[in-house]
Short mmCIF file of C-alpha atoms and ligand atoms in Angstrom, two decimals:
data_model
loop_
_atom_site.label_atom_id
_atom_site.label_comp_id
_atom_site.label_asym_id
_atom_site.label_seq_id
_atom_site.Cartn_x
_atom_site.Cartn_y
_atom_site.Cartn_z
CA MET A 3 -3.69 -44.50 12.37
CA LEU A 4 -4.98 -40.76 12.88
CA LEU A 5 -7.61 -40.64 10.21
CA SER A 6 -8.61 -44.59 10.16
CA GLY A 7 -12.61 -44.91 9.15
CA LYS A 8 -12.07 -41.48 6.80
CA ARG A 9 -12.50 -40.86 2.88
CA GLY A 10 -11.11 -37.62 1.44
CA MET A 11 -10.00 -35.67 -1.81
CA VAL A 12 -6.95 -34.28 -2.74
CA VAL A 13 -6.35 -31.42 -4.96
CA GLY A 14 -3.08 -30.10 -6.44
CA VAL A 15 -0.68 -33.39 -7.19
CA ALA A 16 0.86 -32.92 -10.18
CA ASN A 17 4.38 -35.20 -10.07
CA LYS A 18 5.52 -37.08 -6.72
CA ARG A 19 7.32 -33.39 -5.35
CA SER A 20 4.27 -31.92 -4.53
CA ILE A 21 3.30 -31.42 -1.66
CA ALA A 22 -0.23 -32.50 -1.99
CA TRP A 23 1.30 -35.89 -3.04
CA ALA A 24 3.03 -36.19 0.06
CA ILE A 25 0.01 -35.36 2.18
CA ALA A 26 -2.22 -37.80 -0.10
CA LYS A 27 0.57 -40.77 0.70
CA LYS A 28 1.02 -39.36 4.65
CA ALA A 29 -3.23 -39.28 4.94
CA ALA A 30 -3.27 -42.96 3.66
CA ASP A 31 -0.51 -44.16 5.98
CA GLU A 32 -2.84 -42.60 8.61
CA GLY A 33 -5.48 -45.03 7.26
CA ALA A 34 -7.54 -42.67 5.17
CA GLN A 35 -9.03 -43.78 1.28
CA VAL A 36 -7.97 -40.54 -0.77
CA ALA A 37 -9.25 -39.07 -3.88
CA LEU A 38 -6.82 -38.00 -6.17
CA SER A 39 -7.99 -35.02 -8.72
CA TYR A 40 -5.90 -34.30 -11.71
CA GLN A 41 -6.44 -30.89 -14.36
CA ASN A 42 -5.71 -32.63 -16.82
CA GLU A 43 -5.01 -35.70 -19.22
CA ARG A 44 -1.73 -34.89 -19.07
CA LEU A 45 -1.29 -35.07 -15.89
CA GLY A 46 -2.88 -37.51 -15.55
CA ASP A 47 -0.55 -39.94 -15.94
CA ASN A 48 1.51 -38.93 -13.51
CA VAL A 49 -1.37 -39.08 -10.29
CA ARG A 50 -2.36 -42.35 -11.67
CA GLU A 51 0.95 -43.81 -11.39
CA LEU A 52 1.08 -41.99 -7.98
CA ALA A 53 -1.96 -43.10 -7.32
CA GLN A 54 -1.08 -47.17 -7.12
CA GLU A 55 1.83 -46.19 -3.90
CA ILE A 56 -1.66 -46.08 -2.66
CA LYS A 57 -4.89 -48.22 -0.93
CA ASP A 58 -8.07 -48.10 -2.66
CA PRO A 59 -7.53 -44.29 -4.75
CA LEU A 60 -9.99 -43.13 -6.36
CA LEU A 61 -9.07 -40.89 -9.24
CA VAL A 62 -11.44 -37.91 -11.09
CA GLN A 63 -10.53 -35.00 -13.40
CA MET A 64 -11.26 -32.08 -12.36
CA ASP A 65 -9.68 -28.17 -13.14
CA VAL A 66 -10.41 -26.11 -10.43
CA GLY A 67 -11.12 -23.41 -13.26
CA SER A 68 -14.48 -24.86 -14.16
CA ASP A 69 -17.52 -24.64 -12.12
CA SER A 70 -19.23 -27.79 -13.97
CA GLN A 71 -15.59 -29.74 -13.57
CA ILE A 72 -16.19 -29.18 -9.75
CA VAL A 73 -19.04 -30.33 -9.53
CA MET A 74 -18.64 -33.55 -12.02
CA ALA A 75 -15.56 -34.31 -10.15
CA PHE A 76 -17.72 -34.51 -6.41
CA ASP A 77 -21.02 -36.22 -8.23
CA ASN A 78 -18.16 -38.87 -9.31
CA ILE A 79 -16.80 -39.46 -5.58
CA ARG A 80 -20.26 -39.25 -3.92
CA LYS A 81 -21.06 -42.33 -7.00
CA GLN A 82 -18.46 -44.77 -5.24
CA TRP A 83 -18.48 -42.59 -1.38
CA ASP A 84 -21.55 -42.11 0.92
CA ARG A 85 -19.64 -38.89 3.15
CA ILE A 86 -16.24 -37.65 2.53
CA ASP A 87 -14.37 -36.30 6.00
CA PHE A 88 -11.71 -33.92 4.29
CA LEU A 89 -11.14 -32.02 1.37
CA VAL A 90 -6.39 -30.83 0.45
CA HIS A 91 -6.70 -27.57 -1.85
CA ALA A 92 -2.77 -27.17 -3.03
CA VAL A 93 -3.61 -25.00 -5.93
CA ALA A 94 -2.16 -22.01 -7.33
CA TYR A 95 -1.17 -20.60 -10.64
CA ALA A 96 -0.28 -17.18 -11.83
CA PRO A 97 0.97 -16.14 -15.73
CA ARG A 98 4.55 -16.53 -14.79
CA HIS A 99 5.86 -13.26 -16.54
CA ALA A 100 3.61 -11.64 -13.91
CA LEU A 101 5.86 -13.29 -10.82
CA ASP A 102 8.71 -11.80 -12.73
CA GLY A 103 8.81 -7.83 -13.06
CA ARG A 104 7.12 -5.73 -10.93
CA PHE A 105 3.63 -5.78 -9.14
CA VAL A 106 2.03 -2.54 -10.75
CA GLU A 107 2.71 -3.74 -13.62
CA THR A 108 0.51 -6.61 -12.81
CA SER A 109 -2.68 -6.68 -15.58
CA ARG A 110 -6.23 -7.29 -14.96
CA GLU A 111 -6.58 -10.95 -16.71
CA ASP A 112 -3.43 -12.02 -14.96
CA PHE A 113 -4.95 -10.84 -11.38
CA ARG A 114 -7.96 -12.49 -12.11
CA VAL A 115 -6.27 -16.30 -12.87
CA ALA A 116 -4.54 -15.95 -10.15
CA GLN A 117 -7.69 -15.08 -7.84
CA ASP A 118 -9.82 -17.04 -9.03
CA ILE A 119 -7.32 -20.33 -9.65
CA SER A 120 -5.91 -19.31 -6.24
CA ALA A 121 -8.02 -18.80 -4.08
CA TYR A 122 -12.29 -18.90 -5.44
CA SER A 123 -11.27 -22.38 -5.81
CA LEU A 124 -11.00 -22.63 -2.12
CA ALA A 125 -14.78 -21.72 -2.20
CA ALA A 126 -15.75 -23.55 -5.33
CA LEU A 127 -14.51 -26.40 -3.81
CA SER A 128 -15.74 -26.17 -0.21
CA ARG A 129 -19.31 -25.09 -1.15
CA ALA A 130 -19.11 -29.03 -3.35
CA ALA A 131 -17.41 -30.37 -0.58
CA GLN A 132 -19.83 -29.55 1.82
CA PRO A 133 -23.13 -31.68 1.48
CA LEU A 134 -20.84 -34.50 1.37
CA MET A 135 -19.38 -33.89 4.46
CA THR A 136 -22.66 -34.71 6.35
CA ASP A 137 -20.36 -35.42 9.68
CA GLY A 138 -18.64 -32.50 10.27
CA GLY A 139 -14.85 -32.07 8.36
CA SER A 140 -11.68 -30.58 8.31
CA ILE A 141 -10.62 -28.68 5.46
CA VAL A 142 -7.51 -27.60 4.45
CA THR A 143 -5.54 -25.44 2.24
CA LEU A 144 -1.53 -24.42 1.43
CA SER A 145 -0.36 -20.76 2.24
CA TYR A 146 2.70 -18.98 1.89
CA LEU A 147 4.15 -15.70 3.91
CA GLY A 148 4.28 -13.12 0.66
CA SER A 149 0.54 -12.71 1.60
CA GLU A 150 1.52 -10.40 4.74
CA ARG A 151 5.17 -9.39 3.86
CA VAL A 152 5.95 -8.80 0.63
CA VAL A 153 8.86 -11.35 -0.92
CA PRO A 154 10.23 -9.57 -4.18
CA HIS A 155 8.90 -11.33 -7.48
CA TYR A 156 6.28 -13.51 -5.34
CA ASN A 157 4.04 -10.06 -6.13
CA VAL A 158 0.34 -10.86 -7.17
CA MET A 159 0.75 -14.40 -5.85
CA GLY A 160 0.56 -12.53 -2.52
CA VAL A 161 -1.86 -11.05 -3.16
CA ALA A 162 -3.95 -13.78 -3.92
CA LYS A 163 -2.61 -15.46 -0.53
CA ALA A 164 -4.14 -13.03 1.17
CA SER A 165 -7.78 -13.35 -0.45
CA LEU A 166 -7.41 -17.06 -0.28
CA GLU A 167 -6.41 -17.02 4.32
CA ALA A 168 -8.99 -14.25 4.55
CA SER A 169 -11.14 -17.28 2.69
CA VAL A 170 -10.44 -19.58 5.08
CA ARG A 171 -11.49 -17.04 7.89
CA TYR A 172 -14.31 -16.71 6.36
CA LEU A 173 -15.27 -20.71 5.37
CA ALA A 174 -14.51 -21.41 8.85
CA TYR A 175 -17.49 -18.76 10.19
CA ASP A 176 -19.92 -20.35 7.65
CA LEU A 177 -19.69 -24.26 7.97
CA GLY A 178 -18.76 -23.04 11.76
CA GLU A 179 -22.31 -24.80 12.36
CA SER A 180 -22.24 -27.96 9.64
CA ASN A 181 -18.57 -28.77 12.24
CA ILE A 182 -16.67 -28.31 8.98
CA ARG A 183 -12.72 -26.09 9.66
CA VAL A 184 -11.34 -24.67 7.40
CA ASN A 185 -7.27 -23.98 8.16
CA ALA A 186 -4.50 -23.10 6.00
CA VAL A 187 -1.10 -24.45 6.59
CA SER A 188 1.13 -21.47 5.75
CA VAL A 189 4.77 -23.45 4.06
CA GLY A 190 8.47 -22.09 4.20
CA PRO A 191 9.98 -22.11 0.31
CA ILE A 192 10.44 -26.24 -0.51
CA LYS A 193 11.81 -26.69 -4.20
CA THR A 194 8.83 -27.74 -6.56
CA LEU A 195 7.26 -27.56 -9.88
CA ALA A 196 5.40 -24.82 -8.11
CA ALA A 197 9.07 -22.63 -7.14
CA SER A 198 10.69 -24.16 -9.84
CA GLY A 199 11.92 -22.46 -13.37
CA ILE A 200 11.14 -19.02 -10.18
CA SER A 201 14.44 -16.20 -10.15
CA GLY A 202 16.20 -16.88 -7.37
CA PHE A 203 14.61 -19.56 -5.87
CA GLY A 204 17.60 -21.30 -4.82
CA SER A 205 19.36 -18.20 -2.82
CA MET A 206 15.67 -18.16 -1.19
CA LEU A 207 16.01 -21.07 0.18
CA ARG A 208 20.19 -20.19 1.47
CA HIS A 209 18.41 -16.91 3.43
CA HIS A 210 15.44 -18.70 4.71
CA ARG A 211 17.92 -21.38 5.81
CA THR A 212 20.29 -18.58 7.27
CA ARG A 213 17.81 -17.43 8.90
CA ALA A 214 14.62 -19.13 10.21
CA PRO A 215 15.28 -20.65 14.05
CA LEU A 216 15.43 -23.59 12.94
CA GLN A 217 18.54 -23.77 10.51
CA LYS A 218 17.45 -25.92 7.95
CA ASP A 219 15.50 -26.46 4.88
CA VAL A 220 11.81 -27.07 5.21
CA GLU A 221 10.62 -30.39 4.46
CA ILE A 222 7.77 -31.75 2.90
CA GLU A 223 7.13 -33.86 5.01
CA GLU A 224 6.63 -31.35 8.31
CA VAL A 225 4.37 -29.80 5.95
CA ALA A 226 2.33 -33.42 5.40
CA ASP A 227 2.15 -33.97 9.28
CA ALA A 228 1.17 -30.36 10.02
CA ALA A 229 -1.92 -30.64 7.73
CA VAL A 230 -2.76 -34.18 8.81
CA PHE A 231 -2.77 -33.73 12.12
CA LEU A 232 -5.59 -30.36 10.94
CA LEU A 233 -7.09 -33.32 8.77
CA SER A 234 -7.94 -35.21 12.18
CA GLY A 235 -9.63 -34.82 14.87
CA MET A 236 -6.23 -34.50 16.79
CA GLY A 237 -7.66 -30.74 15.13
CA ARG A 238 -11.12 -30.73 16.05
CA GLY A 239 -10.92 -27.55 18.17
CA ILE A 240 -8.72 -25.15 15.38
CA THR A 241 -10.59 -23.48 12.29
CA GLY A 242 -9.96 -19.89 10.64
CA GLN A 243 -5.90 -20.36 11.61
CA VAL A 244 -2.78 -19.81 9.23
CA ILE A 245 -0.50 -22.55 10.99
CA TYR A 246 3.58 -21.87 9.55
CA VAL A 247 5.51 -24.37 8.72
CA ASP A 248 8.68 -22.02 8.45
CA GLY A 249 11.10 -23.57 10.56
CA GLY A 250 9.78 -20.05 12.68
CA TYR A 251 11.62 -18.00 9.91
CA ASN A 252 7.66 -15.60 9.94
CA ILE A 253 9.24 -14.34 13.42
CA MET A 254 12.22 -12.73 12.37
CA ALA A 255 12.49 -9.22 11.99
CA ASP A 256 15.28 -9.50 9.83
O1 0WE B 321 2.35 -19.71 -4.02
C1 0WE B 321 3.68 -20.69 -4.97
C2 0WE B 321 4.00 -20.65 -6.27
C3 0WE B 321 2.84 -20.37 -6.69
C4 0WE B 321 3.20 -20.11 -8.40
C5 0WE B 321 4.16 -21.33 -9.33
C6 0WE B 321 4.13 -20.60 -10.69
C7 0WE B 321 5.25 -20.74 -11.98
C8 0WE B 321 4.64 -21.32 -13.13
C9 0WE B 321 1.85 -19.77 -8.94
N1 0WE B 321 1.84 -19.73 -10.20
C10 0WE B 321 3.15 -20.10 -11.25
N2 0WE B 321 2.62 -20.12 -12.73
C11 0WE B 321 3.87 -20.40 -13.62
O2 0WE B 321 3.69 -20.34 -14.14
N3 0WE B 321 5.52 -20.52 -4.06
C12 0WE B 321 4.80 -20.43 -2.57
C13 0WE B 321 7.05 -20.80 -3.65
C14 0WE B 321 7.29 -19.81 -4.63
O3 0WE B 321 7.03 -18.42 -5.67
C15 0WE B 321 8.04 -17.85 -6.27
C16 0WE B 321 8.32 -17.27 -4.91
C17 0WE B 321 8.18 -18.81 -3.43
C18 0WE B 321 8.21 -19.60 -2.63
C19 0WE B 321 7.72 -16.98 -6.77
C20 0WE B 321 8.51 -16.07 -6.48
C21 0WE B 321 9.41 -15.30 -5.06
C22 0WE B 321 9.37 -16.16 -4.22
#
């Protein structure tokens, strides 16, 4: 039981295929008490139903695009729990049309929204979580190789993930004195709601499967295992890092 006696918050559960949900479930299986946030009442029904699968869940409504909702959510957690030990940030958004065309055409507003929801939210949540992490803590976010290489159509999300990974390093520096670690798991392509409707995703999966050293699709459970490792005491020496769970794809030249 890697997380026995620990409590933490998981942000980014939309449905049963969410990477956030796989992490939440594994964290609970490893003995953690888990708070799940849901963005709005529409997704709340999904999250409430999923939460029945874990022991002693806490549910809070929070849209990471709103400072006041972030403050309220952590106030609600503080009313139930005196302390938290971990935070999982598994949220990204860019307007759909920005993931179709050319990056050069990205509007100022689409760029702003992608940065706000996909990158700034990590700093905002870390700031809200810090006062509750009185015994140290571990923060894990999710990234993608499109932050450092050009993946056609990933566009403004690639720039937002670059910003997210840099944020991981600056947050790791700031929060290190409080024994709070901050890391990212860079995940190979997986079919989730966030990938649905992305044209050419099927051929991306095939390409990944044939080029990656492990010659198979990335499994959501592999991502959850790495995340739980980083959340646990086993990861106690690791901060400011981007760890790849991609079957080794990122090491290849082509
Ligand atoms: O980070 C992501 C996806 C994030 C994402 C997905 C959507 C789809 C629906 C952010 N915003 C939106 N907005 C929507 O309206 N991934 C790592 C998955 C992904 O998305 C791609 C990829 C991969 C891989 C988009 C283009 C090319 C590759």
